[in-house]
Amino acid sequence: MNRFTAEEKSNHSKNSAAGAKRRRFMWIVFVAVFFGWAGYTYFDQSAVIADKGEELAKKQETSEVVIASLTQLNMNYPDLMMTSILAN
């Protein structure tokens, strides 16, 4: 037999088709795992960002209260603030 006979060509195409199916399946599995990881990371980071947003809102409220209190003190005791600044 010659290496270019019809039997060997058909057998080679079957092996090639099986390899192509295997590569396609591996690619689909890889893409599915990647998108699963990306989705998990996205939702995890969204939760972290939401928590930090709530924490920031609380700190901003506290900051506003402190600034209002400081402004009130400055209005009531303007000399006190200048004295404490000069003392430092």
PDB file of C-alpha atoms in Angstrom:
ATOM      1  CA  MET A   1       0.000   0.000   0.000  1.00  0.00           C
ATOM      2  CA  ASN A   2       0.959   3.493  -0.653  1.00  0.00           C
ATOM      3  CA  ARG A   3       0.846   6.095   2.105  1.00  0.00           C
ATOM      4  CA  PHE A   4      -1.576   8.160   0.003  1.00  0.00           C
ATOM      5  CA  THR A   5      -4.248   5.506  -0.343  1.00  0.00           C
ATOM      6  CA  ALA A   6      -7.910   6.331   0.281  1.00  0.00           C
ATOM      7  CA  GLU A   7      -8.111   4.203   3.421  1.00  0.00           C
ATOM      8  CA  GLU A   8      -5.396   6.087   5.227  1.00  0.00           C
ATOM      9  CA  LYS A   9      -6.755   9.476   4.140  1.00  0.00           C
ATOM     10  CA  SER A  10     -10.197   8.719   5.551  1.00  0.00           C
ATOM     11  CA  ASN A  11      -8.656   7.403   8.770  1.00  0.00           C
ATOM     12  CA  HIS A  12      -6.521  10.548   9.056  1.00  0.00           C
ATOM     13  CA  SER A  13      -9.567  12.790   8.591  1.00  0.00           C
ATOM     14  CA  LYS A  14     -11.420  10.898  11.363  1.00  0.00           C
ATOM     15  CA  ASN A  15      -8.507  11.409  13.743  1.00  0.00           C
ATOM     16  CA  SER A  16      -8.274  15.050  12.732  1.00  0.00           C
ATOM     17  CA  ALA A  17     -12.006  15.556  13.274  1.00  0.00           C
ATOM     18  CA  ALA A  18     -11.781  13.895  16.696  1.00  0.00           C
ATOM     19  CA  GLY A  19      -8.870  16.162  17.625  1.00  0.00           C
ATOM     20  CA  ALA A  20     -10.797  19.218  16.452  1.00  0.00           C
ATOM     21  CA  LYS A  21     -13.790  18.222  18.575  1.00  0.00           C
ATOM     22  CA  ARG A  22     -11.544  17.713  21.566  1.00  0.00           C
ATOM     23  CA  ARG A  23      -9.880  21.115  21.103  1.00  0.00           C
ATOM     24  CA  ARG A  24     -13.249  22.811  20.658  1.00  0.00           C
ATOM     25  CA  PHE A  25     -14.565  21.142  23.823  1.00  0.00           C
ATOM     26  CA  MET A  26     -11.462  22.196  25.774  1.00  0.00           C
ATOM     27  CA  TRP A  27     -11.822  25.764  24.473  1.00  0.00           C
ATOM     28  CA  ILE A  28     -15.514  25.896  25.488  1.00  0.00           C
ATOM     29  CA  VAL A  29     -14.662  24.583  28.962  1.00  0.00           C
ATOM     30  CA  PHE A  30     -11.872  27.156  29.320  1.00  0.00           C
ATOM     31  CA  VAL A  31     -14.155  30.008  28.222  1.00  0.00           C
ATOM     32  CA  ALA A  32     -16.917  28.844  30.574  1.00  0.00           C
ATOM     33  CA  VAL A  33     -14.509  28.662  33.533  1.00  0.00           C
ATOM     34  CA  PHE A  34     -13.098  32.091  32.668  1.00  0.00           C
ATOM     35  CA  PHE A  35     -16.541  33.700  32.480  1.00  0.00           C
ATOM     36  CA  GLY A  36     -17.541  31.998  35.730  1.00  0.00           C
ATOM     37  CA  TRP A  37     -14.463  33.418  37.438  1.00  0.00           C
ATOM     38  CA  ALA A  38     -15.067  36.868  35.905  1.00  0.00           C
ATOM     39  CA  GLY A  39     -18.701  36.875  37.048  1.00  0.00           C
ATOM     40  CA  TYR A  40     -17.764  35.808  40.568  1.00  0.00           C
ATOM     41  CA  THR A  41     -15.087  38.517  40.752  1.00  0.00           C
ATOM     42  CA  TYR A  42     -17.484  41.167  39.436  1.00  0.00           C
ATOM     43  CA  PHE A  43     -20.184  40.405  41.998  1.00  0.00           C
ATOM     44  CA  ASP A  44     -17.656  40.083  44.820  1.00  0.00           C
ATOM     45  CA  GLN A  45     -16.140  43.476  44.005  1.00  0.00           C
ATOM     46  CA  SER A  46     -19.595  45.014  43.668  1.00  0.00           C
ATOM     47  CA  ALA A  47     -20.406  43.894  47.204  1.00  0.00           C
ATOM     48  CA  VAL A  48     -17.115  45.295  48.530  1.00  0.00           C
ATOM     49  CA  ILE A  49     -17.715  48.618  46.753  1.00  0.00           C
ATOM     50  CA  ALA A  50     -21.240  48.838  48.178  1.00  0.00           C
ATOM     51  CA  ASP A  51     -19.931  48.210  51.711  1.00  0.00           C
ATOM     52  CA  LYS A  52     -17.241  50.839  51.324  1.00  0.00           C
ATOM     53  CA  GLY A  53     -19.825  53.279  49.946  1.00  0.00           C
ATOM     54  CA  GLU A  54     -21.931  52.832  53.084  1.00  0.00           C
ATOM     55  CA  GLU A  55     -18.851  53.312  55.254  1.00  0.00           C
ATOM     56  CA  LEU A  56     -17.956  56.477  53.355  1.00  0.00           C
ATOM     57  CA  ALA A  57     -21.481  57.858  53.775  1.00  0.00           C
ATOM     58  CA  LYS A  58     -21.276  57.313  57.542  1.00  0.00           C
ATOM     59  CA  LYS A  59     -17.893  59.021  57.736  1.00  0.00           C
ATOM     60  CA  GLN A  60     -19.159  61.959  55.664  1.00  0.00           C
ATOM     61  CA  GLU A  61     -22.119  62.372  58.030  1.00  0.00           C
ATOM     62  CA  THR A  62     -19.742  62.336  60.995  1.00  0.00           C
ATOM     63  CA  SER A  63     -17.484  64.833  59.238  1.00  0.00           C
ATOM     64  CA  GLU A  64     -20.406  67.175  58.588  1.00  0.00           C
ATOM     65  CA  VAL A  65     -21.398  67.021  62.265  1.00  0.00           C
ATOM     66  CA  VAL A  66     -17.826  67.758  63.363  1.00  0.00           C
ATOM     67  CA  ILE A  67     -17.494  70.656  60.907  1.00  0.00           C
ATOM     68  CA  ALA A  68     -20.819  72.113  62.068  1.00  0.00           C
ATOM     69  CA  SER A  69     -19.692  71.811  65.684  1.00  0.00           C
ATOM     70  CA  LEU A  70     -16.355  73.429  64.873  1.00  0.00           C
ATOM     71  CA  THR A  71     -18.073  76.257  63.037  1.00  0.00           C
ATOM     72  CA  GLN A  72     -20.356  76.792  66.021  1.00  0.00           C
ATOM     73  CA  LEU A  73     -17.356  76.923  68.357  1.00  0.00           C
ATOM     74  CA  ASN A  74     -15.586  79.394  66.080  1.00  0.00           C
ATOM     75  CA  MET A  75     -18.634  81.660  66.126  1.00  0.00           C
ATOM     76  CA  ASN A  76     -19.011  81.468  69.911  1.00  0.00           C
ATOM     77  CA  TYR A  77     -15.320  81.661  70.847  1.00  0.00           C
ATOM     78  CA  PRO A  78     -13.304  83.294  68.027  1.00  0.00           C
ATOM     79  CA  ASP A  79     -10.390  84.198  70.318  1.00  0.00           C
ATOM     80  CA  LEU A  80     -10.113  80.640  71.635  1.00  0.00           C
ATOM     81  CA  MET A  81      -9.319  79.261  68.192  1.00  0.00           C
ATOM     82  CA  MET A  82      -6.623  81.848  67.534  1.00  0.00           C
ATOM     83  CA  THR A  83      -5.039  81.150  70.933  1.00  0.00           C
ATOM     84  CA  SER A  84      -4.943  77.380  70.334  1.00  0.00           C
ATOM     85  CA  ILE A  85      -3.481  77.889  66.863  1.00  0.00           C
ATOM     86  CA  LEU A  86      -0.769  80.192  68.191  1.00  0.00           C
ATOM     87  CA  ALA A  87       0.003  77.800  71.091  1.00  0.00           C
ATOM     88  CA  ASN A  88       0.829  74.972  68.679  1.00  0.00           C
TER      89      ASN A  88
END
